[in-house]
């Protein structure tokens, strides 16, 4: 459908817990507020005997009407319809073209289902964009002045209901998703749940009453906890004040950021696991590549067939470069991936031209091989039985 739309388009971010709509206006992106004045709309739809409730209205009654309330992917077509209607009230005209973001791990059928949901809502879905790609574009990472050649970007996306980590490469405006990880059942609502459970226990301790079986009290408490969580992102302490929370009892309490972190520390650690894994994997791969090249090149020039054809000065230059690289490796085992990559390029820039010059002088009759230059098949490889490094395995 790309390229068939005419006129402006809206951008729709469909989340499992909240959705929003953006439009390019006044030289910047403006997020459209809903009829409640909020810039995000809960991804909830509810049905009663007389009406259909959407967004905040649906979420507010979920405790009293759980069976007839749906959320997340189950209501995408309705949510698209609702959030796309926001442009009519905001812009004064209806826009039928839309770009919709989806998680990077969505398969083809899920992407097609999202497009179909747009069609049901009466929209021309011009393009489906991966959420990490949209984030990178929003931050202008493809237009940074320092962006020369391929650039790796790690996108950490912790939403209300899901958590996604994506590794992208950006080169000349082209985005490629290299790896995805995360947890489809971990998000901001889990932090809310921890706070709610904490205060339910505090209420029971202070007033000897259990509110866990009262949906209305829990909903009011959860709303206050969500607000407190947002406040704690910028302050060290916040207050929760709820009048007549249960059986006429007022509930006033405080919570510090330190206590909030303590309640959720295991979840925070869980958030870090995928991004440590991806970074570690790339670091190990870069380190192994440098070690392989250095030891393989050392074995190559030690081979009589190769070493005897090298100019003594060139051979000494390669030996010194290899020794320098191996010594650097020994002293920098905890270096970052880009440091290993830079050292690899430095070593290649010294060794490859010399080896290439040798093969050109030999008439190129020694077979194909390292760095684009010809090599004899008897030359030891990195996986051979020669004296090489111990390579770290990556699952």
mmCIF file of C-alpha atoms in Angstrom:
data_model
loop_
_atom_site.group_PDB
_atom_site.id
_atom_site.type_symbol
_atom_site.label_atom_id
_atom_site.label_comp_id
_atom_site.label_asym_id
_atom_site.label_seq_id
_atom_site.Cartn_x
_atom_site.Cartn_y
_atom_site.Cartn_z
ATOM 1 C CA UNK A 1 0.000 0.000 0.000
ATOM 2 C CA UNK A 2 3.028 2.270 0.386
ATOM 3 C CA UNK A 3 3.051 5.191 -1.984
ATOM 4 C CA UNK A 4 -0.670 5.030 -2.781
ATOM 5 C CA UNK A 5 -1.790 7.495 -0.125
ATOM 6 C CA UNK A 6 -2.407 11.156 -0.822
ATOM 7 C CA UNK A 7 -2.205 13.955 1.708
ATOM 8 C CA UNK A 8 -0.907 13.844 5.290
ATOM 9 C CA UNK A 9 -0.706 10.743 7.456
ATOM 10 C CA UNK A 10 -0.936 9.987 11.159
ATOM 11 C CA UNK A 11 1.375 7.713 13.119
ATOM 12 C CA UNK A 12 -0.233 5.128 15.403
ATOM 13 C CA UNK A 13 1.613 3.389 18.226
ATOM 14 C CA UNK A 14 -0.467 0.413 19.331
ATOM 15 C CA UNK A 15 0.659 -0.790 22.740
ATOM 16 C CA UNK A 16 -0.557 -3.723 24.788
ATOM 17 C CA UNK A 17 -1.593 -1.360 27.566
ATOM 18 C CA UNK A 18 -1.708 2.116 25.993
ATOM 19 C CA UNK A 19 -1.915 3.514 22.453
ATOM 20 C CA UNK A 20 -1.333 6.975 21.020
ATOM 21 C CA UNK A 21 -1.520 8.963 17.778
ATOM 22 C CA UNK A 22 0.992 11.481 16.471
ATOM 23 C CA UNK A 23 0.832 13.966 13.602
ATOM 24 C CA UNK A 24 3.514 16.148 12.022
ATOM 25 C CA UNK A 25 2.452 19.739 12.602
ATOM 26 C CA UNK A 26 4.251 23.056 13.134
ATOM 27 C CA UNK A 27 7.607 21.487 12.209
ATOM 28 C CA UNK A 28 7.396 18.847 14.918
ATOM 29 C CA UNK A 29 5.498 15.752 15.979
ATOM 30 C CA UNK A 30 2.490 16.483 18.159
ATOM 31 C CA UNK A 31 0.799 13.734 20.150
ATOM 32 C CA UNK A 32 -2.976 14.096 19.932
ATOM 33 C CA UNK A 33 -4.869 14.177 23.238
ATOM 34 C CA UNK A 34 -8.066 12.132 23.630
ATOM 35 C CA UNK A 35 -11.414 13.355 24.946
ATOM 36 C CA UNK A 36 -10.113 12.955 28.503
ATOM 37 C CA UNK A 37 -7.198 15.276 27.788
ATOM 38 C CA UNK A 38 -4.679 12.408 27.977
ATOM 39 C CA UNK A 39 -2.065 11.865 25.272
ATOM 40 C CA UNK A 40 -2.239 8.098 25.696
ATOM 41 C CA UNK A 41 -5.386 5.993 25.492
ATOM 42 C CA UNK A 42 -5.692 2.642 27.317
ATOM 43 C CA UNK A 43 -5.871 -0.257 24.843
ATOM 44 C CA UNK A 44 -9.100 -1.501 26.386
ATOM 45 C CA UNK A 45 -12.547 -2.183 24.929
ATOM 46 C CA UNK A 46 -15.567 -3.238 27.022
ATOM 47 C CA UNK A 47 -19.131 -4.237 26.141
ATOM 48 C CA UNK A 48 -22.200 -3.800 28.299
ATOM 49 C CA UNK A 49 -25.860 -4.529 27.584
ATOM 50 C CA UNK A 50 -26.354 -1.037 26.188
ATOM 51 C CA UNK A 51 -23.024 0.360 24.955
ATOM 52 C CA UNK A 52 -19.426 -0.136 23.900
ATOM 53 C CA UNK A 53 -16.768 1.486 26.085
ATOM 54 C CA UNK A 54 -13.295 2.301 24.834
ATOM 55 C CA UNK A 55 -10.076 3.587 26.392
ATOM 56 C CA UNK A 56 -10.240 5.149 29.839
ATOM 57 C CA UNK A 57 -13.934 4.354 30.281
ATOM 58 C CA UNK A 58 -13.335 0.676 29.515
ATOM 59 C CA UNK A 59 -10.282 0.412 31.764
ATOM 60 C CA UNK A 60 -12.029 2.082 34.712
ATOM 61 C CA UNK A 61 -14.759 -0.560 34.792
ATOM 62 C CA UNK A 62 -12.594 -3.633 34.140
ATOM 63 C CA UNK A 63 -12.797 -4.807 37.758
ATOM 64 C CA UNK A 64 -16.603 -4.804 37.637
ATOM 65 C CA UNK A 65 -16.901 -6.264 34.132
ATOM 66 C CA UNK A 66 -13.852 -8.486 33.525
ATOM 67 C CA UNK A 67 -15.553 -11.037 31.249
ATOM 68 C CA UNK A 68 -16.711 -8.472 28.687
ATOM 69 C CA UNK A 69 -13.491 -6.445 28.669
ATOM 70 C CA UNK A 70 -10.712 -7.158 26.169
ATOM 71 C CA UNK A 71 -7.310 -5.536 25.739
ATOM 72 C CA UNK A 72 -4.022 -5.837 23.886
ATOM 73 C CA UNK A 73 -3.939 -7.490 20.440
ATOM 74 C CA UNK A 74 -7.505 -8.750 20.880
ATOM 75 C CA UNK A 75 -8.927 -5.283 20.221
ATOM 76 C CA UNK A 76 -6.443 -3.764 17.752
ATOM 77 C CA UNK A 77 -9.004 -3.010 15.031
ATOM 78 C CA UNK A 78 -11.306 -1.198 17.449
ATOM 79 C CA UNK A 79 -8.378 0.658 19.057
ATOM 80 C CA UNK A 80 -7.104 1.771 15.654
ATOM 81 C CA UNK A 81 -10.570 3.060 14.838
ATOM 82 C CA UNK A 82 -10.791 4.977 18.099
ATOM 83 C CA UNK A 83 -7.342 6.539 18.077
ATOM 84 C CA UNK A 84 -7.656 7.427 14.400
ATOM 85 C CA UNK A 85 -10.878 9.317 15.213
ATOM 86 C CA UNK A 86 -8.828 11.612 17.434
ATOM 87 C CA UNK A 87 -7.462 13.425 14.384
ATOM 88 C CA UNK A 88 -10.976 14.591 13.459
ATOM 89 C CA UNK A 89 -11.406 16.419 16.756
ATOM 90 C CA UNK A 90 -7.808 17.664 16.837
ATOM 91 C CA UNK A 91 -7.226 18.668 13.228
ATOM 92 C CA UNK A 92 -10.799 19.371 12.183
ATOM 93 C CA UNK A 93 -10.548 16.922 9.310
ATOM 94 C CA UNK A 94 -10.321 13.181 8.881
ATOM 95 C CA UNK A 95 -7.005 11.677 7.789
ATOM 96 C CA UNK A 96 -7.206 8.264 6.170
ATOM 97 C CA UNK A 97 -3.500 7.509 5.761
ATOM 98 C CA UNK A 98 -1.594 5.971 8.654
ATOM 99 C CA UNK A 99 1.757 4.473 9.567
ATOM 100 C CA UNK A 100 1.539 1.844 12.319
ATOM 101 C CA UNK A 101 4.375 0.556 14.497
ATOM 102 C CA UNK A 102 4.652 -3.086 15.577
ATOM 103 C CA UNK A 103 7.148 -5.029 17.717
ATOM 104 C CA UNK A 104 10.233 -6.222 15.818
ATOM 105 C CA UNK A 105 9.429 -9.872 16.640
ATOM 106 C CA UNK A 106 6.019 -9.742 14.899
ATOM 107 C CA UNK A 107 5.828 -12.353 12.157
ATOM 108 C CA UNK A 108 4.256 -11.852 8.721
ATOM 109 C CA UNK A 109 0.799 -13.000 9.815
ATOM 110 C CA UNK A 110 0.784 -10.625 12.792
ATOM 111 C CA UNK A 111 1.857 -7.741 10.559
ATOM 112 C CA UNK A 112 -0.851 -8.596 8.059
ATOM 113 C CA UNK A 113 -3.412 -8.779 10.875
ATOM 114 C CA UNK A 114 -2.376 -5.268 11.906
ATOM 115 C CA UNK A 115 -2.866 -4.031 8.341
ATOM 116 C CA UNK A 116 -6.261 -5.745 8.209
ATOM 117 C CA UNK A 117 -7.220 -4.050 11.459
ATOM 118 C CA UNK A 118 -6.430 -0.721 9.831
ATOM 119 C CA UNK A 119 -8.594 -1.561 6.828
ATOM 120 C CA UNK A 120 -11.476 -2.508 9.151
ATOM 121 C CA UNK A 121 -11.037 0.885 10.806
ATOM 122 C CA UNK A 122 -11.274 2.573 7.389
ATOM 123 C CA UNK A 123 -7.591 3.501 7.146
ATOM 124 C CA UNK A 124 -5.020 3.164 4.400
ATOM 125 C CA UNK A 125 -2.049 1.664 6.260
ATOM 126 C CA UNK A 126 0.795 3.050 4.199
ATOM 127 C CA UNK A 127 3.531 1.262 6.085
ATOM 128 C CA UNK A 128 4.204 -1.055 9.008
ATOM 129 C CA UNK A 129 7.367 -0.005 10.871
ATOM 130 C CA UNK A 130 9.282 -1.946 13.508
ATOM 131 C CA UNK A 131 9.045 -0.172 16.873
ATOM 132 C CA UNK A 132 12.836 -0.051 17.448
ATOM 133 C CA UNK A 133 13.287 1.416 13.956
ATOM 134 C CA UNK A 134 10.661 4.053 14.730
ATOM 135 C CA UNK A 135 12.470 4.878 17.987
ATOM 136 C CA UNK A 136 15.815 5.244 16.197
ATOM 137 C CA UNK A 137 14.246 7.546 13.594
ATOM 138 C CA UNK A 138 12.505 9.593 16.305
ATOM 139 C CA UNK A 139 15.847 10.205 18.028
ATOM 140 C CA UNK A 140 17.482 11.063 14.698
ATOM 141 C CA UNK A 141 20.062 8.302 15.053
ATOM 142 C CA UNK A 142 20.147 7.837 11.276
ATOM 143 C CA UNK A 143 21.088 11.504 10.760
ATOM 144 C CA UNK A 144 23.767 12.015 13.415
ATOM 145 C CA UNK A 145 26.815 13.862 12.133
ATOM 146 C CA UNK A 146 29.065 11.106 13.509
ATOM 147 C CA UNK A 147 27.230 8.396 11.541
ATOM 148 C CA UNK A 148 29.890 7.210 9.086
ATOM 149 C CA UNK A 149 29.639 3.641 7.873
ATOM 150 C CA UNK A 150 27.707 0.977 9.747
ATOM 151 C CA UNK A 151 26.439 1.898 13.213
ATOM 152 C CA UNK A 152 25.066 -0.438 15.870
ATOM 153 C CA UNK A 153 22.210 0.754 18.090
ATOM 154 C CA UNK A 154 20.650 -1.015 21.082
ATOM 155 C CA UNK A 155 16.976 -0.090 21.622
ATOM 156 C CA UNK A 156 15.655 -0.720 25.154
ATOM 157 C CA UNK A 157 11.844 -0.553 25.108
ATOM 158 C CA UNK A 158 10.101 -1.139 28.439
ATOM 159 C CA UNK A 159 6.375 -0.682 27.874
ATOM 160 C CA UNK A 160 3.313 -1.123 30.021
ATOM 161 C CA UNK A 161 2.893 -4.829 29.346
ATOM 162 C CA UNK A 162 5.916 -5.989 27.361
ATOM 163 C CA UNK A 163 9.666 -5.515 27.364
ATOM 164 C CA UNK A 164 11.711 -5.589 24.156
ATOM 165 C CA UNK A 165 15.408 -5.208 23.439
ATOM 166 C CA UNK A 166 16.445 -4.879 19.794
ATOM 167 C CA UNK A 167 19.871 -4.610 18.181
ATOM 168 C CA UNK A 168 19.825 -2.532 14.981
ATOM 169 C CA UNK A 169 22.433 -1.664 12.400
ATOM 170 C CA UNK A 170 22.103 1.628 10.538
ATOM 171 C CA UNK A 171 24.044 2.318 7.365
ATOM 172 C CA UNK A 172 23.231 5.045 4.828
ATOM 173 C CA UNK A 173 19.688 5.363 6.149
ATOM 174 C CA UNK A 174 19.007 1.613 5.925
ATOM 175 C CA UNK A 175 17.832 -0.062 9.142
ATOM 176 C CA UNK A 176 18.305 -3.761 9.805
ATOM 177 C CA UNK A 177 17.137 -5.636 12.907
ATOM 178 C CA UNK A 178 20.000 -7.949 13.874
ATOM 179 C CA UNK A 179 18.569 -9.478 17.053
ATOM 180 C CA UNK A 180 15.581 -9.228 19.368
ATOM 181 C CA UNK A 181 15.103 -10.308 22.966
ATOM 182 C CA UNK A 182 12.909 -9.450 25.916
ATOM 183 C CA UNK A 183 9.852 -10.636 27.807
ATOM 184 C CA UNK A 184 6.302 -10.421 26.464
ATOM 185 C CA UNK A 185 4.926 -10.637 30.018
ATOM 186 C CA UNK A 186 7.004 -7.979 31.768
ATOM 187 C CA UNK A 187 6.242 -4.281 31.849
ATOM 188 C CA UNK A 188 5.267 -1.237 33.863
ATOM 189 C CA UNK A 189 2.047 -2.856 35.082
ATOM 190 C CA UNK A 190 4.139 -5.434 36.945
ATOM 191 C CA UNK A 191 5.704 -2.584 38.928
ATOM 192 C CA UNK A 192 2.204 -1.289 39.648
ATOM 193 C CA UNK A 193 1.159 -4.738 40.879
ATOM 194 C CA UNK A 194 4.062 -4.839 43.334
ATOM 195 C CA UNK A 195 3.043 -1.468 44.771
ATOM 196 C CA UNK A 196 -0.615 -2.483 44.991
ATOM 197 C CA UNK A 197 0.262 -5.702 46.848
ATOM 198 C CA UNK A 198 2.562 -3.754 49.155
ATOM 199 C CA UNK A 199 -0.173 -1.278 50.115
ATOM 200 C CA UNK A 200 -2.837 -3.981 50.450
ATOM 201 C CA UNK A 201 -0.608 -5.558 53.100
ATOM 202 C CA UNK A 202 0.024 -2.173 54.712
ATOM 203 C CA UNK A 203 -3.734 -1.481 54.895
ATOM 204 C CA UNK A 204 -4.313 -4.900 56.435
ATOM 205 C CA UNK A 205 -1.533 -4.298 58.944
ATOM 206 C CA UNK A 206 -2.785 -0.855 59.963
ATOM 207 C CA UNK A 207 -6.552 -1.394 59.897
ATOM 208 C CA UNK A 208 -6.929 -5.189 60.194
ATOM 209 C CA UNK A 209 -9.047 -5.271 57.013
ATOM 210 C CA UNK A 210 -8.391 -7.034 53.696
ATOM 211 C CA UNK A 211 -9.300 -5.027 50.573
ATOM 212 C CA UNK A 212 -8.062 -7.643 48.086
ATOM 213 C CA UNK A 213 -11.612 -8.866 47.464
ATOM 214 C CA UNK A 214 -13.032 -5.413 46.728
ATOM 215 C CA UNK A 215 -12.607 -4.521 42.998
ATOM 216 C CA UNK A 216 -13.499 -0.849 43.435
ATOM 217 C CA UNK A 217 -10.981 -0.322 46.243
ATOM 218 C CA UNK A 218 -8.272 -2.118 44.261
ATOM 219 C CA UNK A 219 -8.959 -0.024 41.168
ATOM 220 C CA UNK A 220 -8.675 3.225 43.126
ATOM 221 C CA UNK A 221 -5.499 1.998 44.809
ATOM 222 C CA UNK A 222 -4.001 0.928 41.454
ATOM 223 C CA UNK A 223 -4.722 4.330 39.908
ATOM 224 C CA UNK A 224 -2.918 6.023 42.802
ATOM 225 C CA UNK A 225 0.001 3.593 42.489
ATOM 226 C CA UNK A 226 0.369 4.324 38.762
ATOM 227 C CA UNK A 227 0.482 8.042 39.535
ATOM 228 C CA UNK A 228 2.998 7.489 42.352
ATOM 229 C CA UNK A 229 5.247 5.430 40.085
ATOM 230 C CA UNK A 230 5.448 8.256 37.557
ATOM 231 C CA UNK A 231 6.128 10.786 40.310
ATOM 232 C CA UNK A 232 8.991 8.687 41.701
ATOM 233 C CA UNK A 233 10.818 8.915 38.373
ATOM 234 C CA UNK A 234 11.599 12.556 39.206
ATOM 235 C CA UNK A 235 11.361 12.768 43.022
ATOM 236 C CA UNK A 236 12.741 10.780 45.940
ATOM 237 C CA UNK A 237 9.414 10.387 47.762
ATOM 238 C CA UNK A 238 5.689 10.705 47.083
ATOM 239 C CA UNK A 239 2.418 10.516 48.976
ATOM 240 C CA UNK A 240 -0.676 8.386 48.365
ATOM 241 C CA UNK A 241 -3.934 9.848 49.651
ATOM 242 C CA UNK A 242 -7.233 8.024 49.065
ATOM 243 C CA UNK A 243 -10.388 9.133 50.860
ATOM 244 C CA UNK A 244 -12.736 6.375 52.040
ATOM 245 C CA UNK A 245 -10.779 3.598 50.363
ATOM 246 C CA UNK A 246 -12.621 0.783 52.166
ATOM 247 C CA UNK A 247 -15.522 0.795 54.607
ATOM 248 C CA UNK A 248 -15.144 4.541 55.122
ATOM 249 C CA UNK A 249 -11.469 4.299 56.078
ATOM 250 C CA UNK A 250 -9.136 6.930 54.582
ATOM 251 C CA UNK A 251 -5.753 5.648 53.426
ATOM 252 C CA UNK A 252 -2.808 8.046 53.659
ATOM 253 C CA UNK A 253 0.751 6.773 53.230
ATOM 254 C CA UNK A 254 4.121 7.566 51.649
ATOM 255 C CA UNK A 255 6.616 5.599 49.586
ATOM 256 C CA UNK A 256 10.216 6.434 48.728
ATOM 257 C CA UNK A 257 12.019 5.693 45.496
ATOM 258 C CA UNK A 258 14.392 3.419 47.419
ATOM 259 C CA UNK A 259 11.464 1.357 48.739
ATOM 260 C CA UNK A 260 9.919 1.200 45.265
ATOM 261 C CA UNK A 261 13.222 -0.062 43.832
ATOM 262 C CA UNK A 262 13.491 -2.636 46.601
ATOM 263 C CA UNK A 263 9.986 -3.953 45.840
ATOM 264 C CA UNK A 264 10.852 -4.346 42.155
ATOM 265 C CA UNK A 265 14.575 -5.131 42.197
ATOM 266 C CA UNK A 266 14.151 -8.654 40.822
ATOM 267 C CA UNK A 267 12.071 -7.278 37.941
ATOM 268 C CA UNK A 268 14.659 -4.579 37.219
ATOM 269 C CA UNK A 269 17.376 -7.242 37.071
ATOM 270 C CA UNK A 270 15.176 -9.260 34.748
ATOM 271 C CA UNK A 271 14.998 -6.232 32.457
ATOM 272 C CA UNK A 272 18.768 -6.085 32.220
ATOM 273 C CA UNK A 273 19.306 -9.754 31.354
ATOM 274 C CA UNK A 274 18.514 -9.611 27.607
ATOM 275 C CA UNK A 275 20.614 -6.450 26.935
ATOM 276 C CA UNK A 276 23.579 -7.809 28.821
ATOM 277 C CA UNK A 277 23.314 -11.019 26.800
ATOM 278 C CA UNK A 278 23.270 -9.243 23.410
ATOM 279 C CA UNK A 279 26.124 -6.897 24.294
ATOM 280 C CA UNK A 280 28.189 -9.753 25.684
ATOM 281 C CA UNK A 281 27.537 -11.844 22.578
ATOM 282 C CA UNK A 282 28.783 -9.084 20.271
ATOM 283 C CA UNK A 283 31.784 -8.427 22.495
ATOM 284 C CA UNK A 284 32.779 -12.103 22.487
ATOM 285 C CA UNK A 285 32.338 -12.343 18.711
ATOM 286 C CA UNK A 286 34.554 -9.284 18.133
ATOM 287 C CA UNK A 287 37.201 -10.542 20.556
ATOM 288 C CA UNK A 288 37.222 -13.987 18.956
ATOM 289 C CA UNK A 289 37.527 -12.503 15.456
ATOM 290 C CA UNK A 290 40.618 -10.503 16.487
ATOM 291 C CA UNK A 291 42.216 -13.502 18.207
ATOM 292 C CA UNK A 292 41.487 -15.764 15.239
ATOM 293 C CA UNK A 293 43.014 -13.322 12.783
ATOM 294 C CA UNK A 294 46.116 -12.632 14.883
ATOM 295 C CA UNK A 295 46.967 -16.285 15.584
ATOM 296 C CA UNK A 296 46.089 -17.386 12.071
ATOM 297 C CA UNK A 297 48.364 -14.712 10.617
ATOM 298 C CA UNK A 298 51.154 -15.719 13.008
ATOM 299 C CA UNK A 299 50.886 -19.347 11.846
ATOM 300 C CA UNK A 300 50.786 -18.182 8.229
ATOM 301 C CA UNK A 301 54.075 -16.284 8.280
ATOM 302 C CA UNK A 302 55.729 -19.112 10.238
ATOM 303 C CA UNK A 303 54.909 -21.470 7.381
ATOM 304 C CA UNK A 304 58.048 -21.853 5.234
ATOM 305 C CA UNK A 305 56.127 -21.560 1.952
ATOM 306 C CA UNK A 306 54.867 -18.120 2.937
ATOM 307 C CA UNK A 307 57.583 -16.804 5.228
ATOM 308 C CA UNK A 308 60.381 -17.457 2.715
ATOM 309 C CA UNK A 309 58.647 -15.294 0.109
ATOM 310 C CA UNK A 310 58.198 -12.305 2.421
ATOM 311 C CA UNK A 311 60.673 -9.429 2.485
ATOM 312 C CA UNK A 312 62.466 -9.653 5.858
ATOM 313 C CA UNK A 313 61.424 -6.091 6.753
ATOM 314 C CA UNK A 314 57.803 -6.809 5.875
ATOM 315 C CA UNK A 315 57.877 -10.051 7.845
ATOM 316 C CA UNK A 316 59.263 -8.213 10.867
ATOM 317 C CA UNK A 317 56.557 -5.556 10.491
ATOM 318 C CA UNK A 318 53.827 -8.221 10.543
ATOM 319 C CA UNK A 319 55.411 -10.030 13.510
ATOM 320 C CA UNK A 320 55.595 -6.803 15.528
ATOM 321 C CA UNK A 321 51.978 -5.947 14.676
ATOM 322 C CA UNK A 322 50.773 -9.430 15.689
ATOM 323 C CA UNK A 323 52.738 -9.331 18.954
ATOM 324 C CA UNK A 324 51.338 -5.885 19.691
ATOM 325 C CA UNK A 325 47.756 -7.040 19.038
ATOM 326 C CA UNK A 326 48.118 -10.174 21.188
ATOM 327 C CA UNK A 327 49.698 -8.191 24.028
ATOM 328 C CA UNK A 328 46.869 -5.662 23.767
ATOM 329 C CA UNK A 329 44.331 -8.511 23.955
ATOM 330 C CA UNK A 330 45.987 -9.904 27.067
ATOM 331 C CA UNK A 331 45.778 -6.506 28.748
ATOM 332 C CA UNK A 332 42.264 -5.597 27.563
ATOM 333 C CA UNK A 333 40.084 -8.667 28.064
ATOM 334 C CA UNK A 334 37.193 -6.465 29.213
ATOM 335 C CA UNK A 335 37.331 -4.050 26.278
ATOM 336 C CA UNK A 336 34.160 -3.120 24.374
ATOM 337 C CA UNK A 337 33.207 -4.632 21.014
ATOM 338 C CA UNK A 338 34.093 -1.493 19.051
ATOM 339 C CA UNK A 339 37.580 -1.467 20.625
ATOM 340 C CA UNK A 340 38.183 -5.040 19.443
ATOM 341 C CA UNK A 341 36.839 -4.080 15.999
ATOM 342 C CA UNK A 342 39.152 -1.055 15.750
ATOM 343 C CA UNK A 343 42.160 -3.168 16.744
ATOM 344 C CA UNK A 344 41.177 -5.722 14.112
ATOM 345 C CA UNK A 345 41.054 -3.053 11.379
ATOM 346 C CA UNK A 346 44.422 -1.693 12.512
ATOM 347 C CA UNK A 347 46.036 -5.145 12.296
ATOM 348 C CA UNK A 348 44.426 -5.891 8.929
ATOM 349 C CA UNK A 349 45.651 -2.575 7.506
ATOM 350 C CA UNK A 350 49.237 -3.650 8.241
ATOM 351 C CA UNK A 351 49.116 -7.346 7.315
ATOM 352 C CA UNK A 352 46.780 -7.572 4.335
ATOM 353 C CA UNK A 353 48.679 -5.235 1.970
ATOM 354 C CA UNK A 354 51.953 -7.070 2.632
ATOM 355 C CA UNK A 355 50.415 -10.500 2.036
ATOM 356 C CA UNK A 356 48.637 -9.229 -1.079
ATOM 357 C CA UNK A 357 51.902 -7.799 -2.442
ATOM 358 C CA UNK A 358 53.629 -11.136 -1.868
ATOM 359 C CA UNK A 359 50.998 -13.051 -3.836
ATOM 360 C CA UNK A 360 51.049 -10.553 -6.662
ATOM 361 C CA UNK A 361 54.813 -11.009 -6.878
ATOM 362 C CA UNK A 362 54.346 -14.786 -6.916
ATOM 363 C CA UNK A 363 51.977 -14.544 -9.878
ATOM 364 C CA UNK A 364 48.824 -15.344 -7.864
ATOM 365 C CA UNK A 365 49.310 -19.102 -8.295
ATOM 366 C CA UNK A 366 48.947 -20.087 -4.664
ATOM 367 C CA UNK A 367 45.158 -20.372 -4.379
ATOM 368 C CA UNK A 368 42.511 -18.254 -2.725
ATOM 369 C CA UNK A 369 42.867 -17.114 0.838
ATOM 370 C CA UNK A 370 43.121 -14.602 3.592
ATOM 371 C CA UNK A 371 41.944 -11.038 3.271
ATOM 372 C CA UNK A 372 41.203 -11.417 -0.419
ATOM 373 C CA UNK A 373 44.784 -12.526 -1.246
ATOM 374 C CA UNK A 374 45.687 -15.998 -2.466
ATOM 375 C CA UNK A 375 46.822 -18.645 0.021
ATOM 376 C CA UNK A 376 47.971 -22.246 -0.125
ATOM 377 C CA UNK A 377 45.538 -24.765 1.287
ATOM 378 C CA UNK A 378 48.304 -26.186 3.493
ATOM 379 C CA UNK A 379 48.337 -22.985 5.553
ATOM 380 C CA UNK A 380 47.052 -23.641 9.127
ATOM 381 C CA UNK A 381 43.589 -22.236 9.766
ATOM 382 C CA UNK A 382 42.243 -20.692 12.959
ATOM 383 C CA UNK A 383 40.501 -23.968 13.737
ATOM 384 C CA UNK A 384 43.629 -26.053 13.183
ATOM 385 C CA UNK A 385 45.806 -27.815 15.718
ATOM 386 C CA UNK A 386 48.409 -25.081 15.850
ATOM 387 C CA UNK A 387 49.118 -22.967 18.913
ATOM 388 C CA UNK A 388 46.042 -20.765 18.975
ATOM 389 C CA UNK A 389 43.844 -19.032 21.517
ATOM 390 C CA UNK A 390 41.099 -20.549 23.617
ATOM 391 C CA UNK A 391 37.905 -19.299 21.959
ATOM 392 C CA UNK A 392 34.913 -18.351 24.093
ATOM 393 C CA UNK A 393 31.727 -20.089 22.983
ATOM 394 C CA UNK A 394 28.504 -18.141 22.507
ATOM 395 C CA UNK A 395 25.179 -19.936 22.776
#
